[in-house]
Tab-separated table of C-alpha atoms in Angstrom:
chain	number	residue	atom	x	y	z
Q	274	UNK	CA	2.331	-11.044	-13.756
Q	275	UNK	CA	2.659	-12.969	-10.327
Q	276	UNK	CA	2.747	-11.101	-6.992
Q	277	UNK	CA	6.454	-11.289	-6.747
Q	278	UNK	CA	7.076	-9.534	-9.777
Q	279	UNK	CA	6.956	-6.271	-10.470
Q	280	UNK	CA	6.843	-5.302	-13.856
Q	281	UNK	CA	5.718	-7.193	-17.149
Q	282	UNK	CA	8.615	-7.289	-19.761
Q	283	UNK	CA	6.901	-5.173	-22.411
Q	284	UNK	CA	5.366	-2.674	-19.746
Q	285	UNK	CA	5.573	1.176	-19.965
Q	286	UNK	CA	7.789	1.658	-16.715
Q	287	UNK	CA	7.366	5.431	-17.004
Q	288	UNK	CA	3.167	5.032	-16.478
Q	289	UNK	CA	3.822	2.323	-13.979
Q	290	UNK	CA	6.397	4.372	-11.997
Q	291	UNK	CA	3.852	7.472	-12.250
Q	292	UNK	CA	0.792	5.199	-11.256
Q	293	UNK	CA	2.608	4.088	-8.221
Q	294	UNK	CA	3.950	7.187	-7.166
Q	295	UNK	CA	0.073	8.797	-7.107
Q	296	UNK	CA	-0.864	5.385	-5.294
Q	297	UNK	CA	2.119	5.707	-2.966
Q	298	UNK	CA	1.362	9.616	-2.072
Q	299	UNK	CA	-2.304	8.760	-1.947
Q	300	UNK	CA	-1.987	6.125	0.860
Q	301	UNK	CA	0.791	8.148	2.551
Q	302	UNK	CA	-1.444	10.936	2.997
Q	303	UNK	CA	-4.534	9.389	3.914
Q	304	UNK	CA	-2.924	6.783	6.387
Q	305	UNK	CA	-5.402	4.064	5.803
Q	306	UNK	CA	-5.063	0.525	4.946
Q	307	UNK	CA	-3.877	-0.086	1.774
Q	308	UNK	CA	-6.089	-2.722	1.359
Q	309	UNK	CA	-8.986	-0.394	1.249
Q	310	UNK	CA	-7.867	0.677	-2.544
Q	311	UNK	CA	-7.161	-2.543	-3.690
Q	312	UNK	CA	-9.754	-2.206	-6.641
Q	313	UNK	CA	-8.452	1.287	-8.010
Q	314	UNK	CA	-4.882	1.240	-6.975
Q	315	UNK	CA	-2.141	-0.751	-8.977
Q	316	UNK	CA	-0.172	-2.312	-5.597
Q	317	UNK	CA	0.611	-5.642	-5.088
Q	318	UNK	CA	-0.480	-7.663	-2.004
Q	319	UNK	CA	2.971	-8.313	-0.896
Q	320	UNK	CA	3.777	-4.424	-1.351
Q	321	UNK	CA	0.669	-3.316	0.683
Q	322	UNK	CA	1.767	-5.787	3.432
Q	323	UNK	CA	5.222	-4.324	3.351
Q	324	UNK	CA	3.765	-1.087	3.578
Q	325	UNK	CA	1.626	-1.694	6.618
Q	326	UNK	CA	4.554	-3.191	8.348
Q	327	UNK	CA	6.798	0.145	7.334
Q	328	UNK	CA	4.133	2.408	8.488
Q	329	UNK	CA	3.976	0.464	11.722
Q	330	UNK	CA	7.744	0.933	12.429
Q	331	UNK	CA	7.330	4.687	12.323
Q	332	UNK	CA	9.553	5.586	9.298
Q	333	UNK	CA	9.675	8.675	7.391
Q	334	UNK	CA	7.812	7.964	4.079
Q	335	UNK	CA	9.140	11.257	2.966
Q	336	UNK	CA	12.643	11.355	3.482
Q	337	UNK	CA	13.729	8.290	5.561
Q	338	UNK	CA	16.816	6.307	4.339
Q	339	UNK	CA	18.653	3.395	5.276
Q	340	UNK	CA	20.735	3.778	8.646
Q	341	UNK	CA	24.496	3.224	8.066
Q	342	UNK	CA	24.945	1.386	11.626
Q	343	UNK	CA	27.757	-1.079	10.794
Q	344	UNK	CA	31.359	0.315	10.925
Q	345	UNK	CA	33.984	-0.460	8.192
Q	346	UNK	CA	35.760	-2.530	10.426
Q	347	UNK	CA	33.049	-4.571	11.264
Q	348	UNK	CA	31.644	-5.119	8.027
Q	349	UNK	CA	35.045	-6.488	6.840
Q	350	UNK	CA	35.030	-9.279	9.890
Q	351	UNK	CA	31.011	-10.508	9.583
Q	352	UNK	CA	31.941	-10.833	5.841
Q	353	UNK	CA	34.755	-12.611	6.273
Q	354	UNK	CA	32.708	-14.995	8.799
Q	355	UNK	CA	29.770	-15.038	6.750
Q	356	UNK	CA	29.104	-18.523	4.741
Q	357	UNK	CA	27.580	-16.465	1.766
Q	358	UNK	CA	31.362	-15.170	1.443
Q	359	UNK	CA	31.887	-18.438	-0.386
Q	360	UNK	CA	29.739	-17.376	-3.357
Q	361	UNK	CA	31.569	-14.175	-4.500
Q	362	UNK	CA	31.945	-15.839	-8.192
Q	363	UNK	CA	28.613	-16.776	-8.553
Q	364	UNK	CA	27.704	-13.287	-7.100
Q	365	UNK	CA	29.975	-11.577	-9.481
Q	366	UNK	CA	28.128	-13.839	-12.484
Q	367	UNK	CA	24.981	-12.128	-11.939
Q	368	UNK	CA	26.441	-8.520	-12.722
Q	369	UNK	CA	27.738	-10.539	-16.228
Q	370	UNK	CA	24.219	-12.188	-16.575
Q	371	UNK	CA	22.296	-8.686	-16.670
Q	372	UNK	CA	25.200	-6.097	-17.788
Q	373	UNK	CA	27.302	-4.669	-14.552
Q	374	UNK	CA	27.303	-1.224	-16.031
Q	375	UNK	CA	23.601	-0.915	-15.314
Q	376	UNK	CA	23.184	-2.998	-11.828
Q	377	UNK	CA	24.849	-3.352	-8.628
Q	378	UNK	CA	24.884	-7.051	-7.219
Q	379	UNK	CA	25.018	-6.979	-3.336
Q	380	UNK	CA	24.556	-9.123	-0.221
Q	381	UNK	CA	22.798	-8.524	3.446
Q	382	UNK	CA	23.128	-10.590	6.081
Q	383	UNK	CA	19.677	-12.046	7.860
Q	384	UNK	CA	19.574	-8.616	9.538
Q	385	UNK	CA	19.830	-6.808	6.389
Q	386	UNK	CA	22.963	-5.146	7.077
Q	387	UNK	CA	24.706	-4.434	3.860
Q	388	UNK	CA	28.183	-6.759	3.828
Q	389	UNK	CA	29.085	-6.811	0.460
Q	390	UNK	CA	28.506	-5.198	-2.993
Q	391	UNK	CA	30.245	-4.912	-6.793
Q	392	UNK	CA	29.398	-2.948	-9.872
Q	393	UNK	CA	30.562	-0.382	-11.896
Q	394	UNK	CA	32.201	2.391	-9.495
Q	395	UNK	CA	29.887	5.362	-11.121
Q	396	UNK	CA	26.894	3.489	-10.199
Q	397	UNK	CA	27.955	2.793	-6.754
Q	398	UNK	CA	29.005	5.922	-6.207
Q	399	UNK	CA	25.194	7.078	-7.215
Q	400	UNK	CA	24.043	4.054	-4.914
Q	401	UNK	CA	25.389	6.128	-2.084
Q	402	UNK	CA	22.873	9.037	-2.571
Q	403	UNK	CA	20.463	6.567	-1.068
Q	404	UNK	CA	22.637	4.976	1.219
Q	405	UNK	CA	23.047	1.627	-0.588
Q	406	UNK	CA	26.425	1.125	0.741
Q	407	UNK	CA	28.494	-1.006	2.771
Q	408	UNK	CA	27.478	-0.899	6.513
Q	409	UNK	CA	23.335	0.379	5.812
Q	410	UNK	CA	21.005	-1.810	7.176
Q	411	UNK	CA	17.985	-2.168	4.996
Q	412	UNK	CA	15.634	-4.491	6.741
Q	413	UNK	CA	12.077	-3.140	6.306
Q	414	UNK	CA	12.043	-2.119	10.217
Q	415	UNK	CA	14.867	0.354	9.263
Q	416	UNK	CA	14.744	1.176	5.708
Q	417	UNK	CA	10.791	0.432	5.033
Q	418	UNK	CA	9.539	-1.364	1.883
Q	419	UNK	CA	12.761	-2.558	-0.454
Q	420	UNK	CA	13.774	-5.990	-2.297
Q	421	UNK	CA	16.307	-6.834	0.336
Q	422	UNK	CA	14.331	-6.101	3.498
Q	423	UNK	CA	11.185	-7.396	2.211
Q	424	UNK	CA	12.665	-10.744	0.521
Q	425	UNK	CA	14.078	-11.405	4.265
Q	426	UNK	CA	10.342	-10.428	5.679
Q	427	UNK	CA	8.512	-12.607	3.671
Q	428	UNK	CA	11.086	-15.141	2.925
Q	429	UNK	CA	10.818	-15.162	-0.699
Q	430	UNK	CA	12.480	-13.791	-3.684
Q	431	UNK	CA	10.550	-10.593	-5.125
Q	432	UNK	CA	11.185	-7.510	-7.011
Q	433	UNK	CA	10.581	-3.909	-5.815
Q	434	UNK	CA	9.741	-0.994	-8.656
Q	435	UNK	CA	9.884	2.537	-8.093
Q	436	UNK	CA	7.166	4.111	-5.716
Q	437	UNK	CA	6.665	0.520	-4.541
Q	438	UNK	CA	9.724	1.702	-2.034
Q	439	UNK	CA	8.060	2.984	1.063
Q	440	UNK	CA	10.623	5.936	1.202
Q	441	UNK	CA	10.554	8.482	-1.655
Q	442	UNK	CA	14.691	9.103	-1.799
Q	443	UNK	CA	14.384	4.868	-3.192
Q	444	UNK	CA	11.850	5.748	-5.732
Q	445	UNK	CA	14.281	5.835	-8.726
Q	446	UNK	CA	15.402	2.388	-8.372
Q	447	UNK	CA	14.481	-1.022	-8.654
Q	448	UNK	CA	15.801	-4.065	-7.038
Q	449	UNK	CA	15.310	-7.799	-7.470
Q	450	UNK	CA	16.297	-9.805	-3.990
Q	451	UNK	CA	16.505	-13.761	-3.147
Q	452	UNK	CA	16.894	-14.804	0.309
Q	453	UNK	CA	19.332	-17.778	1.002
Q	454	UNK	CA	18.736	-19.835	3.405
Q	455	UNK	CA	20.913	-22.754	5.288
Q	456	UNK	CA	20.253	-25.964	3.284
Q	457	UNK	CA	20.743	-28.209	6.239
Q	458	UNK	CA	18.675	-26.221	8.538
Q	459	UNK	CA	16.552	-23.766	6.598
Q	460	UNK	CA	17.596	-20.922	8.888
Q	461	UNK	CA	17.974	-17.726	6.782
Q	462	UNK	CA	21.578	-16.565	5.899
Q	463	UNK	CA	20.942	-13.565	3.920
Q	464	UNK	CA	19.458	-12.416	0.709
Q	465	UNK	CA	21.447	-11.225	-2.513
Q	466	UNK	CA	20.315	-8.567	-4.511
Q	467	UNK	CA	20.617	-6.685	-8.044
Q	468	UNK	CA	19.873	-2.958	-8.094
Q	469	UNK	CA	19.504	-0.568	-10.947
Q	470	UNK	CA	17.798	2.150	-12.218
Q	471	UNK	CA	14.263	2.499	-13.382
Q	472	UNK	CA	15.101	1.526	-16.782
Q	473	UNK	CA	16.501	-1.718	-15.814
Q	474	UNK	CA	13.289	-3.262	-14.388
Q	475	UNK	CA	12.681	-6.670	-16.098
Q	476	UNK	CA	11.506	-10.100	-14.616
Q	477	UNK	CA	14.464	-11.611	-16.237
Q	478	UNK	CA	16.303	-9.914	-12.964
Q	479	UNK	CA	14.318	-11.774	-10.364
Q	480	UNK	CA	15.025	-15.003	-12.442
Q	481	UNK	CA	18.572	-14.908	-12.529
Q	482	UNK	CA	18.816	-13.692	-8.838
Q	483	UNK	CA	16.549	-16.672	-7.843
Q	484	UNK	CA	18.490	-19.388	-9.480
Q	485	UNK	CA	21.965	-17.565	-8.089
Q	486	UNK	CA	20.187	-18.138	-4.383
Q	487	UNK	CA	19.522	-21.758	-5.326
Q	488	UNK	CA	23.109	-22.486	-6.893
Q	489	UNK	CA	24.158	-20.899	-3.780
Q	490	UNK	CA	22.385	-23.554	-1.427
Q	491	UNK	CA	23.665	-26.228	-3.746
Q	492	UNK	CA	27.242	-24.787	-3.194
Q	493	UNK	CA	26.736	-24.721	0.585
Q	494	UNK	CA	25.533	-28.404	0.832
Q	495	UNK	CA	28.443	-29.354	-1.026
Q	496	UNK	CA	30.683	-27.574	1.365
Q	497	UNK	CA	29.008	-29.114	4.330
Q	498	UNK	CA	29.150	-32.829	2.686
Q	499	UNK	CA	32.966	-32.225	2.095
Q	500	UNK	CA	33.984	-30.777	5.621
Q	501	UNK	CA	31.806	-33.065	8.028
Q	502	UNK	CA	33.600	-32.129	11.146
Q	503	UNK	CA	32.396	-28.278	10.713
Q	504	UNK	CA	30.479	-27.001	13.814
Q	505	UNK	CA	26.568	-27.241	12.551
Q	506	UNK	CA	23.895	-24.823	13.079
Q	507	UNK	CA	21.117	-25.649	15.036
Q	508	UNK	CA	19.126	-28.301	13.798
Q	509	UNK	CA	15.732	-26.152	14.687
Q	510	UNK	CA	15.722	-22.676	14.662
Q	511	UNK	CA	12.452	-20.785	16.030
Q	512	UNK	CA	11.530	-17.132	15.191
Q	513	UNK	CA	8.880	-15.702	17.822
Q	514	UNK	CA	9.871	-12.072	18.184
Q	515	UNK	CA	7.136	-9.654	16.620
Q	516	UNK	CA	4.826	-12.243	16.132
Q	517	UNK	CA	1.495	-14.094	17.488
Q	518	UNK	CA	2.406	-17.094	15.994
Q	519	UNK	CA	6.213	-18.641	15.642
Q	520	UNK	CA	7.976	-19.787	12.241
Q	521	UNK	CA	10.188	-22.733	12.557
Q	522	UNK	CA	13.044	-23.566	10.022
Q	523	UNK	CA	13.815	-27.714	10.366
Q	524	UNK	CA	15.450	-29.737	7.726
Q	525	UNK	CA	15.334	-27.030	4.997
Q	526	UNK	CA	11.512	-26.420	5.809
Q	527	UNK	CA	9.910	-23.326	6.765
Q	528	UNK	CA	6.782	-24.063	9.267
Q	529	UNK	CA	4.369	-21.568	9.775
Q	530	UNK	CA	3.484	-22.589	13.632
Q	531	UNK	CA	-0.009	-22.292	15.095
Q	532	UNK	CA	0.181	-19.926	18.604
Q	533	UNK	CA	-0.642	-23.190	20.832
Q	534	UNK	CA	2.505	-25.001	18.890
Q	535	UNK	CA	4.864	-22.028	19.592
Q	536	UNK	CA	3.879	-21.699	23.133
Q	537	UNK	CA	4.621	-25.500	23.952
Q	538	UNK	CA	8.003	-25.237	21.644
Q	539	UNK	CA	9.071	-22.180	23.631
Q	540	UNK	CA	8.351	-24.026	26.774
Q	541	UNK	CA	10.260	-27.220	25.635
Q	542	UNK	CA	13.307	-24.835	24.974
Q	543	UNK	CA	12.959	-23.197	28.693
Q	544	UNK	CA	12.889	-26.837	30.086
Q	545	UNK	CA	15.861	-28.792	28.744
Q	546	UNK	CA	15.093	-31.745	31.057
Q	547	UNK	CA	11.776	-31.977	29.114
Q	548	UNK	CA	8.119	-31.687	30.302
Q	549	UNK	CA	5.357	-34.524	31.012
Q	550	UNK	CA	2.076	-34.276	29.386
Q	551	UNK	CA	0.732	-33.411	33.171
Q	552	UNK	CA	3.312	-30.605	33.145
Q	553	UNK	CA	2.698	-29.049	29.888
Q	554	UNK	CA	-0.946	-29.134	30.679
Q	555	UNK	CA	-0.353	-27.040	33.728
Q	556	UNK	CA	2.021	-24.742	32.042
Q	557	UNK	CA	-0.467	-23.999	29.027
Q	558	UNK	CA	-3.677	-24.274	30.307
Q	559	UNK	CA	-3.665	-23.899	33.934
Q	560	UNK	CA	-5.273	-26.226	36.372
Q	561	UNK	CA	-8.093	-27.020	33.863
Q	562	UNK	CA	-5.558	-28.191	31.377
Q	563	UNK	CA	-5.891	-31.962	30.182
Q	564	UNK	CA	-2.898	-33.954	29.418
Q	565	UNK	CA	-4.912	-35.800	26.570
Q	566	UNK	CA	-5.098	-32.564	24.794
Q	567	UNK	CA	-1.532	-32.068	25.345
Q	568	UNK	CA	-0.902	-35.427	23.538
Q	569	UNK	CA	-2.927	-34.790	20.693
Q	570	UNK	CA	-1.421	-31.190	20.055
Q	571	UNK	CA	2.507	-32.478	20.786
Q	572	UNK	CA	1.501	-35.652	18.381
Q	573	UNK	CA	0.748	-32.648	15.734
Q	574	UNK	CA	3.859	-30.733	16.348
Q	575	UNK	CA	6.442	-33.897	16.267
Q	576	UNK	CA	4.605	-34.816	12.769
Q	577	UNK	CA	5.655	-31.196	11.793
Q	578	UNK	CA	9.067	-31.139	13.311
Q	579	UNK	CA	10.028	-34.620	12.859
Q	580	UNK	CA	12.774	-36.023	15.252
Q	581	UNK	CA	13.822	-32.384	16.612
Q	582	UNK	CA	11.014	-33.024	19.454
Q	583	UNK	CA	11.558	-36.461	21.229
Q	584	UNK	CA	8.241	-37.678	24.019
Q	585	UNK	CA	8.432	-39.440	27.755
Q	586	UNK	CA	9.292	-36.804	28.471
Q	587	UNK	CA	8.480	-34.156	25.706
Q	588	UNK	CA	11.766	-32.513	25.337
Q	589	UNK	CA	14.272	-31.003	22.313
Q	590	UNK	CA	16.731	-33.579	21.031
Q	591	UNK	CA	19.282	-31.116	19.816
Q	592	UNK	CA	19.919	-27.232	20.035
Q	593	UNK	CA	17.378	-25.091	19.120
Q	594	UNK	CA	18.350	-21.546	18.086
Q	595	UNK	CA	15.608	-18.825	18.850
Q	596	UNK	CA	15.768	-15.048	18.015
Q	597	UNK	CA	14.884	-14.238	21.960
Q	598	UNK	CA	18.196	-15.860	22.786
Q	599	UNK	CA	20.008	-13.856	20.324
Q	600	UNK	CA	18.600	-10.470	21.376
Q	601	UNK	CA	19.104	-10.996	25.231
Q	602	UNK	CA	22.921	-12.147	24.211
Q	603	UNK	CA	23.354	-9.288	22.633
Q	604	UNK	CA	22.051	-6.874	25.155
Q	605	UNK	CA	24.318	-8.583	27.756
Q	606	UNK	CA	27.115	-7.946	25.137
Q	607	UNK	CA	26.263	-4.224	24.907
Q	608	UNK	CA	25.399	-4.714	21.453
Q	609	UNK	CA	22.242	-2.638	21.635
Q	610	UNK	CA	22.247	-1.572	17.932
Q	611	UNK	CA	22.416	-5.312	16.980
Q	612	UNK	CA	19.733	-6.317	19.494
Q	613	UNK	CA	17.715	-3.326	18.107
Q	614	UNK	CA	18.019	-4.819	14.641
Q	615	UNK	CA	16.818	-8.090	15.527
Q	616	UNK	CA	13.677	-7.068	17.828
Q	617	UNK	CA	10.703	-6.436	15.473
Q	618	UNK	CA	8.399	-6.459	18.501
Q	619	UNK	CA	7.598	-8.432	21.680
Q	620	UNK	CA	7.517	-12.334	21.667
Q	621	UNK	CA	3.588	-13.730	21.130
Q	622	UNK	CA	2.207	-10.442	22.573
Q	623	UNK	CA	-1.414	-12.136	23.106
Q	624	UNK	CA	0.120	-15.632	25.004
Q	625	UNK	CA	-1.114	-15.476	28.803
Q	626	UNK	CA	0.718	-18.594	29.384
Q	627	UNK	CA	2.596	-17.389	32.752
Q	628	UNK	CA	6.172	-18.526	31.986
Q	629	UNK	CA	6.019	-17.224	28.386
Q	630	UNK	CA	4.758	-13.860	29.716
Q	631	UNK	CA	7.588	-13.502	32.142
Q	632	UNK	CA	9.976	-14.468	29.366
Q	633	UNK	CA	8.538	-11.815	27.380
Q	634	UNK	CA	8.779	-8.746	29.914
Q	635	UNK	CA	12.224	-10.056	30.737
Q	636	UNK	CA	13.475	-9.631	27.452
Q	637	UNK	CA	11.534	-6.220	26.574
Q	638	UNK	CA	12.683	-4.748	30.035
Q	639	UNK	CA	16.453	-5.876	29.610
Q	640	UNK	CA	16.137	-4.152	25.983
Q	641	UNK	CA	14.364	-1.035	27.414
Q	642	UNK	CA	16.852	-0.342	30.270
Q	643	UNK	CA	19.846	-1.177	28.485
Q	644	UNK	CA	19.166	1.452	25.912
Q	645	UNK	CA	17.555	4.121	28.600
Q	646	UNK	CA	20.952	3.738	30.028
Q	647	UNK	CA	22.763	4.692	27.340
Q	648	UNK	CA	21.272	8.240	26.777
Q	649	UNK	CA	22.327	7.688	23.142
Q	650	UNK	CA	19.654	9.586	20.923
Q	651	UNK	CA	20.298	7.141	17.821
Q	652	UNK	CA	19.601	3.828	20.069
Q	653	UNK	CA	16.355	5.567	21.877
Q	654	UNK	CA	15.075	6.517	18.373
Q	655	UNK	CA	15.301	2.742	17.127
Q	656	UNK	CA	13.370	1.699	20.484
Q	657	UNK	CA	10.806	4.339	19.852
Q	658	UNK	CA	10.212	2.778	16.499
Q	659	UNK	CA	9.702	-0.628	18.109
Q	660	UNK	CA	5.676	-1.551	18.832
Q	661	UNK	CA	6.663	-1.749	22.133
Q	662	UNK	CA	8.625	1.330	22.745
Q	663	UNK	CA	6.425	3.488	20.591
Q	664	UNK	CA	4.300	5.197	23.427
Q	665	UNK	CA	7.215	4.764	25.859
Q	666	UNK	CA	7.270	8.243	27.269
Q	667	UNK	CA	10.444	8.114	29.777
Q	668	UNK	CA	12.197	7.172	26.095
Q	669	UNK	CA	10.618	9.877	24.342
Q	670	UNK	CA	11.512	12.213	27.046
Q	671	UNK	CA	15.269	11.010	26.892
Q	672	UNK	CA	15.616	11.579	23.437
Q	673	UNK	CA	14.311	15.142	23.471
Q	674	UNK	CA	16.892	15.724	25.863
Q	675	UNK	CA	19.959	13.667	23.970
Q	676	UNK	CA	18.894	15.636	20.852
Q	677	UNK	CA	20.695	18.808	19.838
Q	678	UNK	CA	18.896	22.171	19.462
Q	679	UNK	CA	18.988	22.081	15.522
Q	680	UNK	CA	18.399	18.339	15.066
Q	681	UNK	CA	15.418	18.240	12.401
Q	682	UNK	CA	14.064	15.113	14.620
Q	683	UNK	CA	13.167	17.655	17.639
Q	684	UNK	CA	9.841	18.459	15.858
Q	685	UNK	CA	8.565	15.351	15.673
Q	686	UNK	CA	9.586	13.974	19.017
Q	687	UNK	CA	8.026	17.273	20.556
Q	688	UNK	CA	5.113	16.160	19.274
Q	689	UNK	CA	5.203	12.878	20.303
Q	690	UNK	CA	6.141	14.011	23.877
Q	691	UNK	CA	3.097	16.094	24.355
Q	692	UNK	CA	0.773	13.168	22.957
Q	693	UNK	CA	2.215	10.677	25.451
Q	694	UNK	CA	2.033	13.387	28.191
Q	695	UNK	CA	-1.717	13.698	27.625
Q	696	UNK	CA	-2.295	10.493	27.570
Q	697	UNK	CA	-0.599	10.212	30.971
Q	698	UNK	CA	-2.997	13.074	32.479
Q	699	UNK	CA	-6.101	11.427	31.233
Q	700	UNK	CA	-4.999	7.915	32.645
């Protein structure tokens, strides 16, 4: 069994589910890193990583459910415009392959918003009990470990079985999901998924979903060739939020960048006219910077990114998509739910490059100010789940003011506010 497959074909599903439930309970109760029990707990590495991310997001492992954040008309609009909407026949074929009476097929966009699902009406109704419905958001930050959100986070197809899910209400389900990328740019478009109860768990489900994802990518490539005048996505996209090292997608490839290469690429993004080796050296290393060092690093970066970066001066040769710009644009439009859904944390938290520190602070401050300005308890709660907002005293106080007296969230928020107030007094 690989790290991506949850269960062997002949494995006892009931025993596996019980083992995982005990492992999940011990980990949640202990609050320790799952790696400390890797020798005596049957938890895969990919699930351990996801549990750690889910815990860091402040999710309730006992009662948490995926939030339903996208209105019905907005779901319809997004799906009509989404590249994966052309693949409905392939998606419905998934159900034919595995038995439509036992599974629900679904599609989430790159942010985890559920935009399409199909299956037997009775099973779809059951799925609503755990908010597996149109408009719900299944990113890890919103819903914890689950096949859709974790496939998006890991950029890899995988299964999640029973108590591998971070939140207990979903422990009665098993899911197989595969991400779909733009074949021209490598940009993440979304994820397709098959979900059923625990009796349906089988490695075959993951193989079927993975094959469907590749088929959809081939169909997208063929459609692009047939319509060469269609507006292309940026040839280069970079994700830097919530990371200390960026991830680039270019030419259908996913590239893990070093922190230094991420810094240089973002500086070029901020300077469309380009930067010389001397200017980059000053920006990145300060007065002690050497142009020769920059030339060496840029040679390596250009070898990775190919024709996306030019020289003399160093510059981007085409549009670059960036998650930082996406969040900033959504804040300006007032789409704070969308901005928060796309904000896993600050960009390059440990960088000391002045222009990037300024950029990071600008994004964080704008998002925080916009959320505080609404006084909306749901938005404030989402902000307080982020690494940047977790210890935000003003946001916690605003949330307490906005919550109704009978709201069950008041107890945990009161504890947070008391802790933060004590920290302020000590400081």
